[in-house]
XYZ file of C-alpha atoms in Angstrom:
201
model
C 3.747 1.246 23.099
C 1.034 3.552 24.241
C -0.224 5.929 21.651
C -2.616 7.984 23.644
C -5.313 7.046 26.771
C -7.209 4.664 24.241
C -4.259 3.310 21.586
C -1.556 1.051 21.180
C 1.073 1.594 18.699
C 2.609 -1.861 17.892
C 6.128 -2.089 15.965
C 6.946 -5.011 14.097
C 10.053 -6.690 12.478
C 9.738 -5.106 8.938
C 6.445 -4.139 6.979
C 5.228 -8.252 5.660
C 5.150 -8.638 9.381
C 3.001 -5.073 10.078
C 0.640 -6.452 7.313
C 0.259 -9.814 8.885
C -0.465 -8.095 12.058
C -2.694 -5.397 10.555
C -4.627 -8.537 9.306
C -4.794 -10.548 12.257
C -6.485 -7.355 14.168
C -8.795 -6.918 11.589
C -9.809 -10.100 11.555
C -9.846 -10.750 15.805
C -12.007 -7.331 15.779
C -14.693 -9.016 13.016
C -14.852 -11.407 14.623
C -15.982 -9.474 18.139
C -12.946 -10.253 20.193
C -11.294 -6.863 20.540
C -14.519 -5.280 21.691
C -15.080 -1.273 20.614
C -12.112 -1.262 18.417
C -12.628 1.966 16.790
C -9.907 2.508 14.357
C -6.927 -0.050 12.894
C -4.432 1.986 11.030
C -1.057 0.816 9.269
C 2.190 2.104 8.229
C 4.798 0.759 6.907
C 6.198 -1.303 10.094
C 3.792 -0.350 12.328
C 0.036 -0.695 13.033
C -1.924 1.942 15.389
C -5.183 0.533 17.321
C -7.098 2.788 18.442
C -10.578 2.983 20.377
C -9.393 0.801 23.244
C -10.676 0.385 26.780
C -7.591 -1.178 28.422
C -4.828 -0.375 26.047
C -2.077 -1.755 28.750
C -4.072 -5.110 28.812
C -3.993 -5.214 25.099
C -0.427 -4.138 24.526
C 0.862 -7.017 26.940
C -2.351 -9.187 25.216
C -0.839 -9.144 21.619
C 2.709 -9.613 22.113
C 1.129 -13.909 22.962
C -0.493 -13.859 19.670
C 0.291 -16.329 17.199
C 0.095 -13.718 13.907
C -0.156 -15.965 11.163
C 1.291 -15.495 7.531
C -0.109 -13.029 5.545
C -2.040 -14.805 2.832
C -3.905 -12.955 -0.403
C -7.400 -12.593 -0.158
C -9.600 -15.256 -2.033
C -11.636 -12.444 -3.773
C -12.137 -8.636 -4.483
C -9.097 -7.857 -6.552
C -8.464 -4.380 -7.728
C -7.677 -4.174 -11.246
C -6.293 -0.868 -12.615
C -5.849 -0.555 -16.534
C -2.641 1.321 -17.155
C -1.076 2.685 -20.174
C 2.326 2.778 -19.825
C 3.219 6.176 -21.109
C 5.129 7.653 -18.008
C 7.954 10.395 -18.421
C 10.376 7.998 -15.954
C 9.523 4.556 -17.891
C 13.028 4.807 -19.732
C 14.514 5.312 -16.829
C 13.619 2.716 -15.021
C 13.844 0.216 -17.743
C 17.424 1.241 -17.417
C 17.806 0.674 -13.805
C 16.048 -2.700 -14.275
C 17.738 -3.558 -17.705
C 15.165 -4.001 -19.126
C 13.186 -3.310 -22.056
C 10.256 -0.803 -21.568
C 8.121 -3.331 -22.828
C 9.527 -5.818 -20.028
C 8.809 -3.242 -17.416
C 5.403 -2.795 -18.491
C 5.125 -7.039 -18.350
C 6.971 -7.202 -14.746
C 4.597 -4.226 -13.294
C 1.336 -6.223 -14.695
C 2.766 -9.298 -13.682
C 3.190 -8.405 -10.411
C 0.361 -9.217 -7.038
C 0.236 -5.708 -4.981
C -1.377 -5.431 -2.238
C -1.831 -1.888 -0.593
C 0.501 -2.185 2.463
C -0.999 0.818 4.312
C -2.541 4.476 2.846
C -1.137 7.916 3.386
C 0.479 11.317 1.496
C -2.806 12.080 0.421
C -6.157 11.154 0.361
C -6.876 7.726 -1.969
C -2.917 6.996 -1.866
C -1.981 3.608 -1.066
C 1.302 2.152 -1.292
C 1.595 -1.075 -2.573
C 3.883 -3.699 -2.123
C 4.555 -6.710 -4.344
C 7.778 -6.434 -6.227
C 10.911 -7.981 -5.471
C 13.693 -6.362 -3.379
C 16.165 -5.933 -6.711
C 13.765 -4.053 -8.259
C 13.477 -1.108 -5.816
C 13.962 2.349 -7.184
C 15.485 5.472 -5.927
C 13.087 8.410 -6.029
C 14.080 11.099 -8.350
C 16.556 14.028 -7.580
C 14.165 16.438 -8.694
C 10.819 16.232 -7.709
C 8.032 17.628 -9.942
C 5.846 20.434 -8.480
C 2.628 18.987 -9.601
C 2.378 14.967 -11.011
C -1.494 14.383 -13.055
C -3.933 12.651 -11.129
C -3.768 8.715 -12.151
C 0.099 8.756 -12.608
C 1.219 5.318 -11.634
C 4.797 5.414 -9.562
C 7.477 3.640 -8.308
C 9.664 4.547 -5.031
C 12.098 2.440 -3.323
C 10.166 -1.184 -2.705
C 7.002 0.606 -3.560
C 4.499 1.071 -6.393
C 1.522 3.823 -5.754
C -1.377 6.247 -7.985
C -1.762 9.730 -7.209
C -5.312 10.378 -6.574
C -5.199 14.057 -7.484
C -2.428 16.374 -8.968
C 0.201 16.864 -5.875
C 4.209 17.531 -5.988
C 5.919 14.136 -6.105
C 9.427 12.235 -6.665
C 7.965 8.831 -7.190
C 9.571 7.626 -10.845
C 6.042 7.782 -13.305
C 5.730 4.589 -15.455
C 2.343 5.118 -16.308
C -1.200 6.772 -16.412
C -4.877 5.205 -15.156
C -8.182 6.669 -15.270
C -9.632 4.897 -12.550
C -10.635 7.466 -9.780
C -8.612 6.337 -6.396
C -10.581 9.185 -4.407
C -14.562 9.738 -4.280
C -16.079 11.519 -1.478
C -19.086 10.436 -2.183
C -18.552 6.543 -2.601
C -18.624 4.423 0.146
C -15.592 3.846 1.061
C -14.133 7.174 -0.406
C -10.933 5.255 -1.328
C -10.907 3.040 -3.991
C -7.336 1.585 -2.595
C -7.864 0.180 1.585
C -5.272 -1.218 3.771
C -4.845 -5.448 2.700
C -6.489 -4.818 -0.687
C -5.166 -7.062 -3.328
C -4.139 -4.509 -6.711
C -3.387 -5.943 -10.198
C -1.949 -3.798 -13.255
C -3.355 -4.485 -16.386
C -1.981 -2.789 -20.131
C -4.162 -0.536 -22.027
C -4.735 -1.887 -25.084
C-alpha cells in the first residue's frame, strides 16, 4: 500500500516472511535494481521502502517477485556475553520447566537474528526461539530496566540499550554497548543481523 508520495508499505503473511522480504530488497537494491532506494525499514510483518520514484510501479512490481527463503548470513555474527543474573530468570525457568541453568543453555543455544529495530534507539528484537517458548510480558512493568538487561517478550528476545521503563521478563545482563553515536553504524544490532548469546564465565 502507499505510504506517502515516495513509499510503499508492503504486508506480509507473518514476520519469517517480512524478513525474507526485507532481505530480498536489500539485496535487489545492492545490487542497483531498485534505483534511489533511500530507506528499507522493517517491522514485525511489514517492511516500509522508502525513497521511490514510481512507488505504484513498484507496489504492483513486487507482488511477481519470487522472495526466496530467508537463509543466515555466512559471516558477521554478533556475539553478546551474558551473565545470567536477571530478576525474571526464575520465572521463566518456571514457565519453561526448566532449570535456570537450562534456560541459560536454551537462550545461548539459540540463532537470533534481529527481525527489525524499534522502542528505542540500539533496540532490536530478535527472533530465534521456538513458538512454545514465548513469554507473556510482565503485569507490572518496571519504571526504569539497566542498560544491557537482556529480555524476553512473547516470541521475542531483545537488550535495552539505555535505562528505559519496560515489561520484557530480564534473564540477564551484557556489557556490550548496543547504542554509540559516534560509531558507524550507531547500532550495534541492524535489521538481518545474525545474534548469538554466550555465558559469562
Amino acid at each position: 500500500m502507499a505510504a506517502g508520495p515516495a513509499a510503499v508499505l508492503v504486508e506480509a503473511e507473518d514476520g519469517e516472511q517480512a524478513q525474507a522480504l526485507h532481505a530480498e530488497v536489500v539485496r535487489r537494491r545492492a545490487a542497483g535494481e531498485l534505483g534511489e532506494v533511500a530507506e528499507v525499514v522493517p517491522a514485525a510483518r511489514t517492511v516500509l521502502v522508502a525513497g521511490l520514484a514510481d512507488p505504484r510501479a513498484f507496489a504492483a512490481d513486487v507482488l511477481r517477485w519470487e522472495v526466496p527463503p530467508l537463509v543466515r548470513a555466512a559471516a558477521g555474527t554478533v556475539e553478546l556475553e551474558v551473565r545470567f543474573d536477571g530478576p525474571d530468570l526464575a520465572d521463566v525457568a518456571a514457565l519453561w520447566r526448566m532449570s535456570t541453568e537450562e534456560v541459560a543453555a536454551t537462550v545461548t543455544g539459540t540463532a537470533f537474528r534481529v527481525a527489525f529495530c524499534g522502542f528505542a534507539p540500539g533496540f532490536g528484537y530478535l527472533t530465534g526461539l521456538p513458538p512454545e517458548l514465548a513469554v507473556p510480558r510482565r503485569a507490572s512493568p518496571r519504571t526504569s530496566v539497566p542498560p544491557g538487561s537482556v529480555g524476553l517478550a512473547g516470541p521475542y528476545a531483545g537488550v535495552y540499550p539505555r535505562a528505559s521503563p519496560g515489561g520484557w521478563q530480564v534473564v540477564g545482563t551484557t556489557d556490550a554497548p548496543l547504542w554509540d553515536p559516534d560509531r558507524d553504524p550507531a547500532a550495534l544490532l541492524t535489521p538481518g543481523t545474525d545474534v548469538r548469546f554466550t555465558a559469562a564465565r
